[in-house]
Amino acid sequence: IDSNENIKKFMSIMSITPIFVDILLKFMAKIHVIKTNKQADTVDYYAHNFVSSGLHGIFLLWIKNQKEIPLKELVDLVENILRGKVFE
């Protein structure tokens, strides 16, 4: 395992996955309170999990593709996805 760089990269990415998802969910819960002035309910948590899974997937793809696009471009892409503009 030590000699295989791909396995080492995969293992390091997988080890941060739960932390990354947890941070996203906490961030989304805080944004929810700011935007709606109420705590998230069960349905909101489903939406938060859906979006956080997508953000996590984009992050993993970016890492897998060796960060082939600049971070600013990635952020712009995510913003356009969240605003529903990516398919225009």
PDB file of N, CA and C in Angstrom:
ATOM      1  N   ILE A   1       0.832  -1.206   0.000  1.00  0.00           N
ATOM      2  CA  ILE A   1       0.000   0.000   0.000  1.00  0.00           C
ATOM      3  C   ILE A   1       0.866   1.255   0.000  1.00  0.00           C
ATOM      4  N   ASP A   2       1.935   1.253   0.758  1.00  0.00           N
ATOM      5  CA  ASP A   2       2.772   2.445   0.846  1.00  0.00           C
ATOM      6  C   ASP A   2       3.339   2.876  -0.498  1.00  0.00           C
ATOM      7  N   SER A   3       3.572   1.915  -1.394  1.00  0.00           N
ATOM      8  CA  SER A   3       4.165   2.264  -2.677  1.00  0.00           C
ATOM      9  C   SER A   3       3.138   2.702  -3.719  1.00  0.00           C
ATOM     10  N   ASN A   4       1.877   2.492  -3.464  1.00  0.00           N
ATOM     11  CA  ASN A   4       0.850   2.845  -4.441  1.00  0.00           C
ATOM     12  C   ASN A   4       0.244   4.200  -4.085  1.00  0.00           C
ATOM     13  N   GLU A   5       0.609   5.215  -4.839  1.00  0.00           N
ATOM     14  CA  GLU A   5       0.148   6.580  -4.583  1.00  0.00           C
ATOM     15  C   GLU A   5      -1.370   6.715  -4.701  1.00  0.00           C
ATOM     16  N   ASN A   6      -1.979   6.012  -5.664  1.00  0.00           N
ATOM     17  CA  ASN A   6      -3.432   6.104  -5.850  1.00  0.00           C
ATOM     18  C   ASN A   6      -4.177   5.588  -4.623  1.00  0.00           C
ATOM     19  N   ILE A   7      -3.711   4.492  -4.056  1.00  0.00           N
ATOM     20  CA  ILE A   7      -4.358   3.953  -2.851  1.00  0.00           C
ATOM     21  C   ILE A   7      -4.195   4.921  -1.689  1.00  0.00           C
ATOM     22  N   LYS A   8      -3.013   5.495  -1.549  1.00  0.00           N
ATOM     23  CA  LYS A   8      -2.791   6.455  -0.457  1.00  0.00           C
ATOM     24  C   LYS A   8      -3.690   7.678  -0.618  1.00  0.00           C
ATOM     25  N   LYS A   9      -3.823   8.175  -1.858  1.00  0.00           N
ATOM     26  CA  LYS A   9      -4.700   9.326  -2.093  1.00  0.00           C
ATOM     27  C   LYS A   9      -6.146   8.971  -1.771  1.00  0.00           C
ATOM     28  N   PHE A  10      -6.587   7.791  -2.243  1.00  0.00           N
ATOM     29  CA  PHE A  10      -7.958   7.359  -1.995  1.00  0.00           C
ATOM     30  C   PHE A  10      -8.227   7.243  -0.497  1.00  0.00           C
ATOM     31  N   MET A  11      -7.303   6.644   0.228  1.00  0.00           N
ATOM     32  CA  MET A  11      -7.488   6.461   1.670  1.00  0.00           C
ATOM     33  C   MET A  11      -7.534   7.803   2.385  1.00  0.00           C
ATOM     34  N   SER A  12      -6.720   8.758   1.964  1.00  0.00           N
ATOM     35  CA  SER A  12      -6.743  10.057   2.634  1.00  0.00           C
ATOM     36  C   SER A  12      -8.035  10.802   2.315  1.00  0.00           C
ATOM     37  N   ILE A  13      -8.524  10.694   1.078  1.00  0.00           N
ATOM     38  CA  ILE A  13      -9.795  11.338   0.719  1.00  0.00           C
ATOM     39  C   ILE A  13     -10.941  10.709   1.500  1.00  0.00           C
ATOM     40  N   MET A  14     -10.952   9.381   1.581  1.00  0.00           N
ATOM     41  CA  MET A  14     -12.035   8.707   2.286  1.00  0.00           C
ATOM     42  C   MET A  14     -12.013   9.022   3.781  1.00  0.00           C
ATOM     43  N   SER A  15     -10.853   9.290   4.331  1.00  0.00           N
ATOM     44  CA  SER A  15     -10.787   9.592   5.755  1.00  0.00           C
ATOM     45  C   SER A  15     -11.352  10.974   6.076  1.00  0.00           C
ATOM     46  N   ILE A  16     -11.328  11.884   5.104  1.00  0.00           N
ATOM     47  CA  ILE A  16     -11.895  13.208   5.369  1.00  0.00           C
ATOM     48  C   ILE A  16     -13.365  13.303   4.986  1.00  0.00           C
ATOM     49  N   THR A  17     -13.894  12.290   4.307  1.00  0.00           N
ATOM     50  CA  THR A  17     -15.281  12.339   3.842  1.00  0.00           C
ATOM     51  C   THR A  17     -16.274  12.610   4.966  1.00  0.00           C
ATOM     52  N   PRO A  18     -16.255  11.852   6.071  1.00  0.00           N
ATOM     53  CA  PRO A  18     -17.239  12.128   7.126  1.00  0.00           C
ATOM     54  C   PRO A  18     -17.090  13.533   7.706  1.00  0.00           C
ATOM     55  N   ILE A  19     -15.874  14.006   7.822  1.00  0.00           N
ATOM     56  CA  ILE A  19     -15.642  15.354   8.359  1.00  0.00           C
ATOM     57  C   ILE A  19     -16.202  16.390   7.390  1.00  0.00           C
ATOM     58  N   PHE A  20     -15.935  16.213   6.108  1.00  0.00           N
ATOM     59  CA  PHE A  20     -16.396  17.149   5.086  1.00  0.00           C
ATOM     60  C   PHE A  20     -17.921  17.216   5.069  1.00  0.00           C
ATOM     61  N   VAL A  21     -18.570  16.067   5.062  1.00  0.00           N
ATOM     62  CA  VAL A  21     -20.036  16.022   5.029  1.00  0.00           C
ATOM     63  C   VAL A  21     -20.614  16.642   6.297  1.00  0.00           C
ATOM     64  N   ASP A  22     -20.023  16.348   7.447  1.00  0.00           N
ATOM     65  CA  ASP A  22     -20.499  16.918   8.713  1.00  0.00           C
ATOM     66  C   ASP A  22     -20.390  18.442   8.698  1.00  0.00           C
ATOM     67  N   ILE A  23     -19.283  18.955   8.200  1.00  0.00           N
ATOM     68  CA  ILE A  23     -19.112  20.411   8.108  1.00  0.00           C
ATOM     69  C   ILE A  23     -20.162  21.016   7.182  1.00  0.00           C
ATOM     70  N   LEU A  24     -20.393  20.384   6.034  1.00  0.00           N
ATOM     71  CA  LEU A  24     -21.409  20.884   5.109  1.00  0.00           C
ATOM     72  C   LEU A  24     -22.797  20.920   5.740  1.00  0.00           C
ATOM     73  N   LEU A  25     -23.160  19.843   6.433  1.00  0.00           N
ATOM     74  CA  LEU A  25     -24.489  19.778   7.049  1.00  0.00           C
ATOM     75  C   LEU A  25     -24.640  20.839   8.136  1.00  0.00           C
ATOM     76  N   LYS A  26     -23.618  21.042   8.941  1.00  0.00           N
ATOM     77  CA  LYS A  26     -23.673  22.079   9.984  1.00  0.00           C
ATOM     78  C   LYS A  26     -23.765  23.465   9.360  1.00  0.00           C
ATOM     79  N   PHE A  27     -22.995  23.688   8.313  1.00  0.00           N
ATOM     80  CA  PHE A  27     -23.035  24.969   7.622  1.00  0.00           C
ATOM     81  C   PHE A  27     -24.424  25.220   7.047  1.00  0.00           C
ATOM     82  N   MET A  28     -25.004  24.207   6.414  1.00  0.00           N
ATOM     83  CA  MET A  28     -26.328  24.366   5.816  1.00  0.00           C
ATOM     84  C   MET A  28     -27.391  24.616   6.873  1.00  0.00           C
ATOM     85  N   ALA A  29     -27.271  23.978   8.025  1.00  0.00           N
ATOM     86  CA  ALA A  29     -28.227  24.210   9.111  1.00  0.00           C
ATOM     87  C   ALA A  29     -28.144  25.652   9.593  1.00  0.00           C
ATOM     88  N   LYS A  30     -26.937  26.190   9.679  1.00  0.00           N
ATOM     89  CA  LYS A  30     -26.777  27.588  10.104  1.00  0.00           C
ATOM     90  C   LYS A  30     -27.333  28.543   9.058  1.00  0.00           C
ATOM     91  N   ILE A  31     -27.061  28.273   7.804  1.00  0.00           N
ATOM     92  CA  ILE A  31     -27.608  29.103   6.723  1.00  0.00           C
ATOM     93  C   ILE A  31     -29.131  29.056   6.746  1.00  0.00           C
ATOM     94  N   HIS A  32     -29.683  27.867   7.001  1.00  0.00           N
ATOM     95  CA  HIS A  32     -31.136  27.711   7.068  1.00  0.00           C
ATOM     96  C   HIS A  32     -31.725  28.639   8.133  1.00  0.00           C
ATOM     97  N   VAL A  33     -31.116  28.664   9.298  1.00  0.00           N
ATOM     98  CA  VAL A  33     -31.611  29.521  10.386  1.00  0.00           C
ATOM     99  C   VAL A  33     -31.508  30.987   9.989  1.00  0.00           C
ATOM    100  N   ILE A  34     -30.406  31.365   9.378  1.00  0.00           N
ATOM    101  CA  ILE A  34     -30.224  32.757   8.959  1.00  0.00           C
ATOM    102  C   ILE A  34     -31.270  33.157   7.915  1.00  0.00           C
ATOM    103  N   LYS A  35     -31.505  32.274   6.938  1.00  0.00           N
ATOM    104  CA  LYS A  35     -32.422  32.610   5.845  1.00  0.00           C
ATOM    105  C   LYS A  35     -33.895  32.539   6.243  1.00  0.00           C
ATOM    106  N   THR A  36     -34.253  31.589   7.139  1.00  0.00           N
ATOM    107  CA  THR A  36     -35.672  31.380   7.446  1.00  0.00           C
ATOM    108  C   THR A  36     -36.064  31.813   8.854  1.00  0.00           C
ATOM    109  N   ASN A  37     -35.069  32.087   9.692  1.00  0.00           N
ATOM    110  CA  ASN A  37     -35.302  32.456  11.091  1.00  0.00           C
ATOM    111  C   ASN A  37     -35.994  31.332  11.868  1.00  0.00           C
ATOM    112  N   LYS A  38     -35.749  30.073  11.462  1.00  0.00           N
ATOM    113  CA  LYS A  38     -36.274  28.916  12.190  1.00  0.00           C
ATOM    114  C   LYS A  38     -35.311  27.744  12.041  1.00  0.00           C
ATOM    115  N   GLN A  39     -35.387  26.834  12.977  1.00  0.00           N
ATOM    116  CA  GLN A  39     -34.561  25.630  12.911  1.00  0.00           C
ATOM    117  C   GLN A  39     -35.058  24.729  11.786  1.00  0.00           C
ATOM    118  N   ALA A  40     -34.151  23.974  11.225  1.00  0.00           N
ATOM    119  CA  ALA A  40     -34.512  23.039  10.167  1.00  0.00           C
ATOM    120  C   ALA A  40     -35.365  21.908  10.732  1.00  0.00           C
ATOM    121  N   ASP A  41     -36.336  21.455   9.947  1.00  0.00           N
ATOM    122  CA  ASP A  41     -37.144  20.306  10.352  1.00  0.00           C
ATOM    123  C   ASP A  41     -36.706  19.080   9.549  1.00  0.00           C
ATOM    124  N   THR A  42     -37.434  17.994   9.678  1.00  0.00           N
ATOM    125  CA  THR A  42     -37.057  16.738   9.029  1.00  0.00           C
ATOM    126  C   THR A  42     -36.952  16.879   7.518  1.00  0.00           C
ATOM    127  N   VAL A  43     -37.900  17.535   6.899  1.00  0.00           N
ATOM    128  CA  VAL A  43     -37.877  17.711   5.440  1.00  0.00           C
ATOM    129  C   VAL A  43     -36.666  18.549   5.034  1.00  0.00           C
ATOM    130  N   ASP A  44     -36.368  19.576   5.818  1.00  0.00           N
ATOM    131  CA  ASP A  44     -35.196  20.407   5.517  1.00  0.00           C
ATOM    132  C   ASP A  44     -33.913  19.583   5.573  1.00  0.00           C
ATOM    133  N   TYR A  45     -33.830  18.666   6.528  1.00  0.00           N
ATOM    134  CA  TYR A  45     -32.638  17.826   6.639  1.00  0.00           C
ATOM    135  C   TYR A  45     -32.457  16.947   5.401  1.00  0.00           C
ATOM    136  N   TYR A  46     -33.557  16.489   4.818  1.00  0.00           N
ATOM    137  CA  TYR A  46     -33.452  15.724   3.570  1.00  0.00           C
ATOM    138  C   TYR A  46     -32.839  16.601   2.475  1.00  0.00           C
ATOM    139  N   ALA A  47     -33.295  17.823   2.379  1.00  0.00           N
ATOM    140  CA  ALA A  47     -32.752  18.745   1.379  1.00  0.00           C
ATOM    141  C   ALA A  47     -31.279  19.028   1.658  1.00  0.00           C
ATOM    142  N   HIS A  48     -30.941  19.235   2.926  1.00  0.00           N
ATOM    143  CA  HIS A  48     -29.547  19.497   3.292  1.00  0.00           C
ATOM    144  C   HIS A  48     -28.650  18.319   2.911  1.00  0.00           C
ATOM    145  N   ASN A  49     -29.122  17.099   3.163  1.00  0.00           N
ATOM    146  CA  ASN A  49     -28.340  15.917   2.814  1.00  0.00           C
ATOM    147  C   ASN A  49     -28.177  15.780   1.304  1.00  0.00           C
ATOM    148  N   PHE A  50     -29.227  16.083   0.567  1.00  0.00           N
ATOM    149  CA  PHE A  50     -29.164  16.026  -0.889  1.00  0.00           C
ATOM    150  C   PHE A  50     -28.098  16.984  -1.420  1.00  0.00           C
ATOM    151  N   VAL A  51     -28.153  18.217  -0.976  1.00  0.00           N
ATOM    152  CA  VAL A  51     -27.210  19.227  -1.456  1.00  0.00           C
ATOM    153  C   VAL A  51     -25.788  18.910  -0.980  1.00  0.00           C
ATOM    154  N   SER A  52     -25.637  18.507   0.274  1.00  0.00           N
ATOM    155  CA  SER A  52     -24.292  18.219   0.779  1.00  0.00           C
ATOM    156  C   SER A  52     -23.674  17.030   0.046  1.00  0.00           C
ATOM    157  N   SER A  53     -24.482  16.053  -0.330  1.00  0.00           N
ATOM    158  CA  SER A  53     -23.959  14.922  -1.103  1.00  0.00           C
ATOM    159  C   SER A  53     -23.453  15.386  -2.463  1.00  0.00           C
ATOM    160  N   GLY A  54     -24.191  16.278  -3.086  1.00  0.00           N
ATOM    161  CA  GLY A  54     -23.759  16.822  -4.373  1.00  0.00           C
ATOM    162  C   GLY A  54     -22.481  17.634  -4.255  1.00  0.00           C
ATOM    163  N   LEU A  55     -22.390  18.455  -3.228  1.00  0.00           N
ATOM    164  CA  LEU A  55     -21.177  19.242  -3.013  1.00  0.00           C
ATOM    165  C   LEU A  55     -19.985  18.333  -2.744  1.00  0.00           C
ATOM    166  N   HIS A  56     -20.238  17.296  -1.971  1.00  0.00           N
ATOM    167  CA  HIS A  56     -19.183  16.327  -1.681  1.00  0.00           C
ATOM    168  C   HIS A  56     -18.727  15.636  -2.963  1.00  0.00           C
ATOM    169  N   GLY A  57     -19.667  15.266  -3.824  1.00  0.00           N
ATOM    170  CA  GLY A  57     -19.336  14.626  -5.087  1.00  0.00           C
ATOM    171  C   GLY A  57     -18.497  15.521  -5.988  1.00  0.00           C
ATOM    172  N   ILE A  58     -18.856  16.793  -6.046  1.00  0.00           N
ATOM    173  CA  ILE A  58     -18.086  17.745  -6.847  1.00  0.00           C
ATOM    174  C   ILE A  58     -16.670  17.874  -6.288  1.00  0.00           C
ATOM    175  N   PHE A  59     -16.559  17.939  -4.969  1.00  0.00           N
ATOM    176  CA  PHE A  59     -15.253  18.039  -4.328  1.00  0.00           C
ATOM    177  C   PHE A  59     -14.389  16.816  -4.651  1.00  0.00           C
ATOM    178  N   LEU A  60     -14.971  15.619  -4.538  1.00  0.00           N
ATOM    179  CA  LEU A  60     -14.216  14.395  -4.832  1.00  0.00           C
ATOM    180  C   LEU A  60     -13.775  14.345  -6.295  1.00  0.00           C
ATOM    181  N   LEU A  61     -14.654  14.759  -7.202  1.00  0.00           N
ATOM    182  CA  LEU A  61     -14.295  14.784  -8.624  1.00  0.00           C
ATOM    183  C   LEU A  61     -13.161  15.763  -8.874  1.00  0.00           C
ATOM    184  N   TRP A  62     -13.216  16.902  -8.235  1.00  0.00           N
ATOM    185  CA  TRP A  62     -12.173  17.923  -8.375  1.00  0.00           C
ATOM    186  C   TRP A  62     -10.820  17.369  -7.909  1.00  0.00           C
ATOM    187  N   ILE A  63     -10.831  16.676  -6.763  1.00  0.00           N
ATOM    188  CA  ILE A  63      -9.607  16.062  -6.242  1.00  0.00           C
ATOM    189  C   ILE A  63      -9.130  14.961  -7.201  1.00  0.00           C
ATOM    190  N   LYS A  64     -10.051  14.100  -7.626  1.00  0.00           N
ATOM    191  CA  LYS A  64      -9.702  12.994  -8.525  1.00  0.00           C
ATOM    192  C   LYS A  64      -9.071  13.507  -9.812  1.00  0.00           C
ATOM    193  N   ASN A  65      -9.583  14.599 -10.334  1.00  0.00           N
ATOM    194  CA  ASN A  65      -9.070  15.185 -11.576  1.00  0.00           C
ATOM    195  C   ASN A  65      -7.914  16.144 -11.330  1.00  0.00           C
ATOM    196  N   GLN A  66      -7.296  15.999 -10.172  1.00  0.00           N
ATOM    197  CA  GLN A  66      -6.092  16.754  -9.811  1.00  0.00           C
ATOM    198  C   GLN A  66      -6.298  18.264  -9.892  1.00  0.00           C
ATOM    199  N   LYS A  67      -7.475  18.686  -9.461  1.00  0.00           N
ATOM    200  CA  LYS A  67      -7.813  20.113  -9.384  1.00  0.00           C
ATOM    201  C   LYS A  67      -7.567  20.812 -10.714  1.00  0.00           C
ATOM    202  N   GLU A  68      -8.079  20.163 -11.788  1.00  0.00           N
ATOM    203  CA  GLU A  68      -7.807  20.643 -13.146  1.00  0.00           C
ATOM    204  C   GLU A  68      -8.424  22.009 -13.447  1.00  0.00           C
ATOM    205  N   ILE A  69      -9.411  22.425 -12.677  1.00  0.00           N
ATOM    206  CA  ILE A  69      -9.954  23.773 -12.859  1.00  0.00           C
ATOM    207  C   ILE A  69      -9.624  24.581 -11.602  1.00  0.00           C
ATOM    208  N   PRO A  70      -9.451  25.875 -11.743  1.00  0.00           N
ATOM    209  CA  PRO A  70      -9.141  26.707 -10.577  1.00  0.00           C
ATOM    210  C   PRO A  70     -10.288  26.683  -9.564  1.00  0.00           C
ATOM    211  N   LEU A  71      -9.947  26.862  -8.309  1.00  0.00           N
ATOM    212  CA  LEU A  71     -10.944  26.848  -7.243  1.00  0.00           C
ATOM    213  C   LEU A  71     -12.044  27.880  -7.491  1.00  0.00           C
ATOM    214  N   LYS A  72     -11.693  29.052  -7.969  1.00  0.00           N
ATOM    215  CA  LYS A  72     -12.694  30.100  -8.248  1.00  0.00           C
ATOM    216  C   LYS A  72     -13.710  29.605  -9.276  1.00  0.00           C
ATOM    217  N   GLU A  73     -13.239  28.906 -10.289  1.00  0.00           N
ATOM    218  CA  GLU A  73     -14.142  28.369 -11.315  1.00  0.00           C
ATOM    219  C   GLU A  73     -15.055  27.287 -10.720  1.00  0.00           C
ATOM    220  N   LEU A  74     -14.501  26.480  -9.843  1.00  0.00           N
ATOM    221  CA  LEU A  74     -15.301  25.450  -9.168  1.00  0.00           C
ATOM    222  C   LEU A  74     -16.390  26.091  -8.308  1.00  0.00           C
ATOM    223  N   VAL A  75     -16.030  27.126  -7.574  1.00  0.00           N
ATOM    224  CA  VAL A  75     -17.003  27.837  -6.739  1.00  0.00           C
ATOM    225  C   VAL A  75     -18.087  28.462  -7.601  1.00  0.00           C
ATOM    226  N   ASP A  76     -17.699  29.056  -8.719  1.00  0.00           N
ATOM    227  CA  ASP A  76     -18.692  29.638  -9.635  1.00  0.00           C
ATOM    228  C   ASP A  76     -19.640  28.567 -10.169  1.00  0.00           C
ATOM    229  N   LEU A  77     -19.090  27.404 -10.511  1.00  0.00           N
ATOM    230  CA  LEU A  77     -19.912  26.295 -10.995  1.00  0.00           C
ATOM    231  C   LEU A  77     -20.929  25.875  -9.936  1.00  0.00           C
ATOM    232  N   VAL A  78     -20.466  25.708  -8.697  1.00  0.00           N
ATOM    233  CA  VAL A  78     -21.368  25.311  -7.609  1.00  0.00           C
ATOM    234  C   VAL A  78     -22.452  26.368  -7.409  1.00  0.00           C
ATOM    235  N   GLU A  79     -22.066  27.615  -7.435  1.00  0.00           N
ATOM    236  CA  GLU A  79     -23.048  28.693  -7.285  1.00  0.00           C
ATOM    237  C   GLU A  79     -24.094  28.633  -8.394  1.00  0.00           C
ATOM    238  N   ASN A  80     -23.665  28.423  -9.628  1.00  0.00           N
ATOM    239  CA  ASN A  80     -24.615  28.325 -10.745  1.00  0.00           C
ATOM    240  C   ASN A  80     -25.523  27.107 -10.615  1.00  0.00           C
ATOM    241  N   ILE A  81     -24.987  26.002 -10.121  1.00  0.00           N
ATOM    242  CA  ILE A  81     -25.818  24.818  -9.888  1.00  0.00           C
ATOM    243  C   ILE A  81     -26.878  25.127  -8.846  1.00  0.00           C
ATOM    244  N   LEU A  82     -26.469  25.725  -7.735  1.00  0.00           N
ATOM    245  CA  LEU A  82     -27.407  26.015  -6.647  1.00  0.00           C
ATOM    246  C   LEU A  82     -28.453  27.044  -7.043  1.00  0.00           C
ATOM    247  N   ARG A  83     -28.105  27.930  -7.961  1.00  0.00           N
ATOM    248  CA  ARG A  83     -29.053  28.933  -8.439  1.00  0.00           C
ATOM    249  C   ARG A  83     -29.886  28.447  -9.628  1.00  0.00           C
ATOM    250  N   GLY A  84     -29.619  27.221 -10.072  1.00  0.00           N
ATOM    251  CA  GLY A  84     -30.375  26.657 -11.180  1.00  0.00           C
ATOM    252  C   GLY A  84     -29.980  27.202 -12.538  1.00  0.00           C
ATOM    253  N   LYS A  85     -28.802  27.785 -12.638  1.00  0.00           N
ATOM    254  CA  LYS A  85     -28.368  28.414 -13.886  1.00  0.00           C
ATOM    255  C   LYS A  85     -27.486  27.513 -14.736  1.00  0.00           C
ATOM    256  N   VAL A  86     -27.102  26.362 -14.231  1.00  0.00           N
ATOM    257  CA  VAL A  86     -26.125  25.543 -14.942  1.00  0.00           C
ATOM    258  C   VAL A  86     -26.681  24.971 -16.242  1.00  0.00           C
ATOM    259  N   PHE A  87     -27.978  24.824 -16.362  1.00  0.00           N
ATOM    260  CA  PHE A  87     -28.575  24.234 -17.555  1.00  0.00           C
ATOM    261  C   PHE A  87     -29.162  25.272 -18.500  1.00  0.00           C
ATOM    262  N   GLU A  88     -28.874  26.528 -18.266  1.00  0.00           N
ATOM    263  CA  GLU A  88     -29.407  27.594 -19.139  1.00  0.00           C
ATOM    264  C   GLU A  88     -28.604  27.699 -20.401  1.00  0.00           C
TER     265      GLU A  88
END
